[in-house]
């Protein structure tokens, strides 16, 4: 079956969001990133900023974080934890978006959530830490933490979240049809390769 959905998983600072947006533009199909966050926020009642920070990141960079964050939300969603509420709604929203038609979905474990579909191209974008550090400082500015520490913390939280909900290893090549180094290839070349592979 031809590719209908493209999922982009990415290391922080690798340009995955930019690549995803440009792939969607090149193919003339919808791009879901912030729109997905807004839909999950609407359905969950949580603020968009809260959803953006917590729907694909563990509560901390500690791999036992979920064990200590599973406090049930009284009177809501059958007493599920906040993390599980977000996961459940996120799964539903992503599946609904995939049903609507061809699109590009960035992050939020979409590769796993859509694993039973045969029309999905799963892509993982990575890059050397030096290039990612330069990119996040250029795009988001300096902070109290060194860029490398910011990268490591964000990626670790994504990795923990992914493993917790999927039982798989985030970034493992067998989970993706394409693993691309945006530092070695360039953003433009990654876009070209994904567009080509999707056809």
PDB file of C-alpha atoms in Angstrom:
ATOM      1  CA  UNK A   1       0.000   0.000   0.000  1.00  0.00           C
ATOM      2  CA  UNK A   2       1.227   3.509  -0.767  1.00  0.00           C
ATOM      3  CA  UNK A   3       2.386   5.757   2.045  1.00  0.00           C
ATOM      4  CA  UNK A   4      -0.358   7.930   3.430  1.00  0.00           C
ATOM      5  CA  UNK A   5       1.006   9.016   6.819  1.00  0.00           C
ATOM      6  CA  UNK A   6       4.556  10.125   7.633  1.00  0.00           C
ATOM      7  CA  UNK A   7       5.660  10.189  11.257  1.00  0.00           C
ATOM      8  CA  UNK A   8       8.758  12.112  12.274  1.00  0.00           C
ATOM      9  CA  UNK A   9      10.503  11.169  15.511  1.00  0.00           C
ATOM     10  CA  UNK A  10      13.475  13.356  16.315  1.00  0.00           C
ATOM     11  CA  UNK A  11      16.257  14.228  18.694  1.00  0.00           C
ATOM     12  CA  UNK A  12      15.866  17.682  20.200  1.00  0.00           C
ATOM     13  CA  UNK A  13      17.633  20.228  18.005  1.00  0.00           C
ATOM     14  CA  UNK A  14      17.981  17.924  14.987  1.00  0.00           C
ATOM     15  CA  UNK A  15      15.548  19.934  12.862  1.00  0.00           C
ATOM     16  CA  UNK A  16      12.878  17.236  12.805  1.00  0.00           C
ATOM     17  CA  UNK A  17       9.999  19.686  13.127  1.00  0.00           C
ATOM     18  CA  UNK A  18      11.370  21.831  10.277  1.00  0.00           C
ATOM     19  CA  UNK A  19      11.903  18.747   8.135  1.00  0.00           C
ATOM     20  CA  UNK A  20       8.378  17.524   8.846  1.00  0.00           C
ATOM     21  CA  UNK A  21       6.853  20.885   7.938  1.00  0.00           C
ATOM     22  CA  UNK A  22       8.816  21.074   4.683  1.00  0.00           C
ATOM     23  CA  UNK A  23       7.893  17.484   3.750  1.00  0.00           C
ATOM     24  CA  UNK A  24       4.210  18.313   4.289  1.00  0.00           C
ATOM     25  CA  UNK A  25       4.543  21.456   2.167  1.00  0.00           C
ATOM     26  CA  UNK A  26       6.314  19.541  -0.606  1.00  0.00           C
ATOM     27  CA  UNK A  27       3.591  16.876  -0.641  1.00  0.00           C
ATOM     28  CA  UNK A  28       0.718  19.324  -0.164  1.00  0.00           C
ATOM     29  CA  UNK A  29      -0.626  17.514   2.908  1.00  0.00           C
ATOM     30  CA  UNK A  30      -1.462  18.641   6.481  1.00  0.00           C
ATOM     31  CA  UNK A  31       1.289  18.989   9.081  1.00  0.00           C
ATOM     32  CA  UNK A  32       0.432  18.167  12.685  1.00  0.00           C
ATOM     33  CA  UNK A  33       2.537  19.353  15.577  1.00  0.00           C
ATOM     34  CA  UNK A  34       1.091  22.287  17.516  1.00  0.00           C
ATOM     35  CA  UNK A  35      -2.324  21.504  16.027  1.00  0.00           C
ATOM     36  CA  UNK A  36      -2.131  18.067  17.602  1.00  0.00           C
ATOM     37  CA  UNK A  37      -1.239  19.611  20.972  1.00  0.00           C
ATOM     38  CA  UNK A  38      -4.205  21.978  20.709  1.00  0.00           C
ATOM     39  CA  UNK A  39      -6.590  19.101  19.947  1.00  0.00           C
ATOM     40  CA  UNK A  40      -5.313  17.031  22.890  1.00  0.00           C
ATOM     41  CA  UNK A  41      -5.638  20.114  25.109  1.00  0.00           C
ATOM     42  CA  UNK A  42      -9.199  20.671  23.925  1.00  0.00           C
ATOM     43  CA  UNK A  43     -10.231  17.077  24.593  1.00  0.00           C
ATOM     44  CA  UNK A  44      -8.389  16.717  27.907  1.00  0.00           C
ATOM     45  CA  UNK A  45      -9.117  20.114  29.425  1.00  0.00           C
ATOM     46  CA  UNK A  46      -5.413  20.641  30.126  1.00  0.00           C
ATOM     47  CA  UNK A  47      -3.645  23.835  29.024  1.00  0.00           C
ATOM     48  CA  UNK A  48      -1.821  23.588  25.667  1.00  0.00           C
ATOM     49  CA  UNK A  49       1.528  24.414  27.334  1.00  0.00           C
ATOM     50  CA  UNK A  50       0.994  21.570  29.801  1.00  0.00           C
ATOM     51  CA  UNK A  51       0.163  19.146  26.991  1.00  0.00           C
ATOM     52  CA  UNK A  52       3.168  20.289  24.914  1.00  0.00           C
ATOM     53  CA  UNK A  53       5.512  19.662  27.826  1.00  0.00           C
ATOM     54  CA  UNK A  54       4.025  16.429  29.137  1.00  0.00           C
ATOM     55  CA  UNK A  55       2.488  14.476  26.245  1.00  0.00           C
ATOM     56  CA  UNK A  56       5.797  13.156  24.915  1.00  0.00           C
ATOM     57  CA  UNK A  57       8.129  13.684  27.871  1.00  0.00           C
ATOM     58  CA  UNK A  58       8.417  11.823  31.133  1.00  0.00           C
ATOM     59  CA  UNK A  59       7.871  13.920  34.291  1.00  0.00           C
ATOM     60  CA  UNK A  60      11.637  13.973  34.810  1.00  0.00           C
ATOM     61  CA  UNK A  61      14.874  12.579  33.420  1.00  0.00           C
ATOM     62  CA  UNK A  62      14.692   9.802  36.025  1.00  0.00           C
ATOM     63  CA  UNK A  63      13.612   6.480  34.520  1.00  0.00           C
ATOM     64  CA  UNK A  64      11.501   5.735  37.609  1.00  0.00           C
ATOM     65  CA  UNK A  65       9.555   8.977  37.145  1.00  0.00           C
ATOM     66  CA  UNK A  66       6.315   7.322  36.098  1.00  0.00           C
ATOM     67  CA  UNK A  67       6.284   5.110  39.175  1.00  0.00           C
ATOM     68  CA  UNK A  68       5.998   8.247  41.305  1.00  0.00           C
ATOM     69  CA  UNK A  69       3.692  10.229  39.008  1.00  0.00           C
ATOM     70  CA  UNK A  70       0.811   7.802  38.736  1.00  0.00           C
ATOM     71  CA  UNK A  71      -1.423   9.749  41.090  1.00  0.00           C
ATOM     72  CA  UNK A  72      -5.012   9.362  39.954  1.00  0.00           C
ATOM     73  CA  UNK A  73      -6.993  12.456  39.014  1.00  0.00           C
ATOM     74  CA  UNK A  74     -10.014  12.356  41.366  1.00  0.00           C
ATOM     75  CA  UNK A  75     -13.329  12.019  39.545  1.00  0.00           C
ATOM     76  CA  UNK A  76     -11.722  12.095  36.095  1.00  0.00           C
ATOM     77  CA  UNK A  77     -11.285   9.363  33.503  1.00  0.00           C
ATOM     78  CA  UNK A  78     -11.954   6.521  35.945  1.00  0.00           C
ATOM     79  CA  UNK A  79      -9.175   7.675  38.263  1.00  0.00           C
ATOM     80  CA  UNK A  80      -6.403   7.497  35.640  1.00  0.00           C
ATOM     81  CA  UNK A  81      -3.149   9.392  36.206  1.00  0.00           C
ATOM     82  CA  UNK A  82      -2.546  12.649  34.349  1.00  0.00           C
ATOM     83  CA  UNK A  83       0.125  10.959  32.205  1.00  0.00           C
ATOM     84  CA  UNK A  84      -2.228   8.119  31.273  1.00  0.00           C
ATOM     85  CA  UNK A  85      -5.062  10.540  30.476  1.00  0.00           C
ATOM     86  CA  UNK A  86      -2.760  12.421  28.087  1.00  0.00           C
ATOM     87  CA  UNK A  87      -1.561   9.166  26.519  1.00  0.00           C
ATOM     88  CA  UNK A  88      -5.101   7.886  25.967  1.00  0.00           C
ATOM     89  CA  UNK A  89      -6.328  11.128  24.387  1.00  0.00           C
ATOM     90  CA  UNK A  90      -3.151  11.523  22.335  1.00  0.00           C
ATOM     91  CA  UNK A  91      -3.617   8.004  20.887  1.00  0.00           C
ATOM     92  CA  UNK A  92      -7.204   8.787  19.962  1.00  0.00           C
ATOM     93  CA  UNK A  93      -6.360  12.147  18.356  1.00  0.00           C
ATOM     94  CA  UNK A  94      -3.474  10.723  16.325  1.00  0.00           C
ATOM     95  CA  UNK A  95      -5.611   7.843  15.067  1.00  0.00           C
ATOM     96  CA  UNK A  96      -8.372  10.290  14.103  1.00  0.00           C
ATOM     97  CA  UNK A  97      -5.919  12.512  12.215  1.00  0.00           C
ATOM     98  CA  UNK A  98      -4.558   9.483  10.343  1.00  0.00           C
ATOM     99  CA  UNK A  99      -8.095   8.498   9.365  1.00  0.00           C
ATOM    100  CA  UNK A 100      -8.788  11.982   7.956  1.00  0.00           C
ATOM    101  CA  UNK A 101      -6.209  11.554   5.201  1.00  0.00           C
ATOM    102  CA  UNK A 102      -2.548  11.892   4.264  1.00  0.00           C
ATOM    103  CA  UNK A 103      -0.487  13.961   6.709  1.00  0.00           C
ATOM    104  CA  UNK A 104       2.822  14.412   8.510  1.00  0.00           C
ATOM    105  CA  UNK A 105       2.811  13.935  12.295  1.00  0.00           C
ATOM    106  CA  UNK A 106       5.765  15.065  14.390  1.00  0.00           C
ATOM    107  CA  UNK A 107       6.652  13.289  17.628  1.00  0.00           C
ATOM    108  CA  UNK A 108       4.259  12.109  20.322  1.00  0.00           C
ATOM    109  CA  UNK A 109       5.018   8.426  19.716  1.00  0.00           C
ATOM    110  CA  UNK A 110       2.921   8.469  16.526  1.00  0.00           C
ATOM    111  CA  UNK A 111       5.126   5.770  14.983  1.00  0.00           C
ATOM    112  CA  UNK A 112       4.011   3.362  17.704  1.00  0.00           C
ATOM    113  CA  UNK A 113       0.413   4.555  17.930  1.00  0.00           C
ATOM    114  CA  UNK A 114      -0.032   3.895  14.184  1.00  0.00           C
ATOM    115  CA  UNK A 115       2.045   0.697  14.155  1.00  0.00           C
ATOM    116  CA  UNK A 116      -0.819  -1.475  12.919  1.00  0.00           C
ATOM    117  CA  UNK A 117      -1.373   0.595   9.778  1.00  0.00           C
ATOM    118  CA  UNK A 118       0.331  -0.466   6.557  1.00  0.00           C
ATOM    119  CA  UNK A 119       0.353   3.011   5.011  1.00  0.00           C
ATOM    120  CA  UNK A 120       2.771   4.722   7.411  1.00  0.00           C
ATOM    121  CA  UNK A 121       6.378   5.779   6.777  1.00  0.00           C
ATOM    122  CA  UNK A 122       8.194   6.157  10.107  1.00  0.00           C
ATOM    123  CA  UNK A 123      11.253   8.424  10.108  1.00  0.00           C
ATOM    124  CA  UNK A 124      13.814   9.174  12.829  1.00  0.00           C
ATOM    125  CA  UNK A 125      15.949  12.342  12.599  1.00  0.00           C
ATOM    126  CA  UNK A 126      19.181  12.681  14.555  1.00  0.00           C
ATOM    127  CA  UNK A 127      22.347  14.779  14.378  1.00  0.00           C
ATOM    128  CA  UNK A 128      25.667  15.216  16.214  1.00  0.00           C
ATOM    129  CA  UNK A 129      25.267  16.930  19.573  1.00  0.00           C
ATOM    130  CA  UNK A 130      27.521  19.847  18.585  1.00  0.00           C
ATOM    131  CA  UNK A 131      25.281  20.749  15.656  1.00  0.00           C
ATOM    132  CA  UNK A 132      22.133  20.325  17.713  1.00  0.00           C
ATOM    133  CA  UNK A 133      23.568  22.519  20.485  1.00  0.00           C
ATOM    134  CA  UNK A 134      24.332  25.286  17.991  1.00  0.00           C
ATOM    135  CA  UNK A 135      20.829  24.996  16.533  1.00  0.00           C
ATOM    136  CA  UNK A 136      18.914  25.280  19.817  1.00  0.00           C
ATOM    137  CA  UNK A 137      20.947  28.308  20.920  1.00  0.00           C
ATOM    138  CA  UNK A 138      20.274  29.944  17.542  1.00  0.00           C
ATOM    139  CA  UNK A 139      16.551  29.153  17.631  1.00  0.00           C
ATOM    140  CA  UNK A 140      15.686  29.321  21.323  1.00  0.00           C
ATOM    141  CA  UNK A 141      18.485  31.393  22.836  1.00  0.00           C
ATOM    142  CA  UNK A 142      20.731  30.757  25.809  1.00  0.00           C
ATOM    143  CA  UNK A 143      19.508  29.513  29.177  1.00  0.00           C
ATOM    144  CA  UNK A 144      21.013  28.807  32.587  1.00  0.00           C
ATOM    145  CA  UNK A 145      21.836  25.272  31.454  1.00  0.00           C
ATOM    146  CA  UNK A 146      24.501  24.510  28.868  1.00  0.00           C
ATOM    147  CA  UNK A 147      23.008  23.556  25.488  1.00  0.00           C
ATOM    148  CA  UNK A 148      24.372  20.006  25.759  1.00  0.00           C
ATOM    149  CA  UNK A 149      22.663  19.548  29.146  1.00  0.00           C
ATOM    150  CA  UNK A 150      19.369  20.828  27.701  1.00  0.00           C
ATOM    151  CA  UNK A 151      19.648  18.404  24.795  1.00  0.00           C
ATOM    152  CA  UNK A 152      20.473  15.431  26.993  1.00  0.00           C
ATOM    153  CA  UNK A 153      17.671  16.145  29.446  1.00  0.00           C
ATOM    154  CA  UNK A 154      14.982  16.637  26.790  1.00  0.00           C
ATOM    155  CA  UNK A 155      16.043  13.557  24.828  1.00  0.00           C
ATOM    156  CA  UNK A 156      16.201  11.460  27.988  1.00  0.00           C
ATOM    157  CA  UNK A 157      12.674  12.501  28.950  1.00  0.00           C
ATOM    158  CA  UNK A 158      11.430  11.620  25.440  1.00  0.00           C
ATOM    159  CA  UNK A 159      13.245   8.276  25.605  1.00  0.00           C
ATOM    160  CA  UNK A 160      11.706   7.402  28.998  1.00  0.00           C
ATOM    161  CA  UNK A 161       8.208   8.379  27.859  1.00  0.00           C
ATOM    162  CA  UNK A 162       8.542   6.341  24.670  1.00  0.00           C
ATOM    163  CA  UNK A 163       9.794   3.252  26.488  1.00  0.00           C
ATOM    164  CA  UNK A 164       7.153   3.553  29.217  1.00  0.00           C
ATOM    165  CA  UNK A 165       4.221   3.624  26.782  1.00  0.00           C
ATOM    166  CA  UNK A 166       5.542   1.493  23.930  1.00  0.00           C
ATOM    167  CA  UNK A 167       7.923  -1.012  25.515  1.00  0.00           C
ATOM    168  CA  UNK A 168      10.341  -0.175  22.691  1.00  0.00           C
ATOM    169  CA  UNK A 169      13.623   1.706  22.498  1.00  0.00           C
ATOM    170  CA  UNK A 170      13.340   5.268  21.198  1.00  0.00           C
ATOM    171  CA  UNK A 171      15.649   5.794  18.213  1.00  0.00           C
ATOM    172  CA  UNK A 172      16.242   2.070  17.587  1.00  0.00           C
ATOM    173  CA  UNK A 173      16.581   1.691  13.795  1.00  0.00           C
ATOM    174  CA  UNK A 174      14.209  -1.286  13.567  1.00  0.00           C
ATOM    175  CA  UNK A 175      11.332   1.007  14.584  1.00  0.00           C
ATOM    176  CA  UNK A 176      11.728   3.245  11.524  1.00  0.00           C
ATOM    177  CA  UNK A 177      11.873   2.913   7.755  1.00  0.00           C
ATOM    178  CA  UNK A 178      14.385   5.784   7.568  1.00  0.00           C
ATOM    179  CA  UNK A 179      16.956   7.027  10.097  1.00  0.00           C
ATOM    180  CA  UNK A 180      18.539  10.242   8.828  1.00  0.00           C
ATOM    181  CA  UNK A 181      21.435  12.318  10.143  1.00  0.00           C
ATOM    182  CA  UNK A 182      20.374  15.896   9.430  1.00  0.00           C
ATOM    183  CA  UNK A 183      23.844  17.134  10.370  1.00  0.00           C
ATOM    184  CA  UNK A 184      25.555  15.044   7.716  1.00  0.00           C
ATOM    185  CA  UNK A 185      22.819  15.270   5.088  1.00  0.00           C
ATOM    186  CA  UNK A 186      21.328  18.771   5.634  1.00  0.00           C
ATOM    187  CA  UNK A 187      17.695  19.637   6.291  1.00  0.00           C
ATOM    188  CA  UNK A 188      17.015  19.978   2.568  1.00  0.00           C
ATOM    189  CA  UNK A 189      18.444  16.542   1.712  1.00  0.00           C
ATOM    190  CA  UNK A 190      16.435  14.895   4.504  1.00  0.00           C
ATOM    191  CA  UNK A 191      13.268  16.479   3.099  1.00  0.00           C
ATOM    192  CA  UNK A 192      14.143  15.260  -0.397  1.00  0.00           C
ATOM    193  CA  UNK A 193      14.797  11.691   0.801  1.00  0.00           C
ATOM    194  CA  UNK A 194      11.575  11.489   2.820  1.00  0.00           C
ATOM    195  CA  UNK A 195       9.472  12.877  -0.033  1.00  0.00           C
ATOM    196  CA  UNK A 196      11.075  10.399  -2.422  1.00  0.00           C
ATOM    197  CA  UNK A 197      10.578   7.454  -0.041  1.00  0.00           C
ATOM    198  CA  UNK A 198       6.928   8.385   0.481  1.00  0.00           C
ATOM    199  CA  UNK A 199       6.098   8.088  -3.206  1.00  0.00           C
TER     200      UNK A 199
END
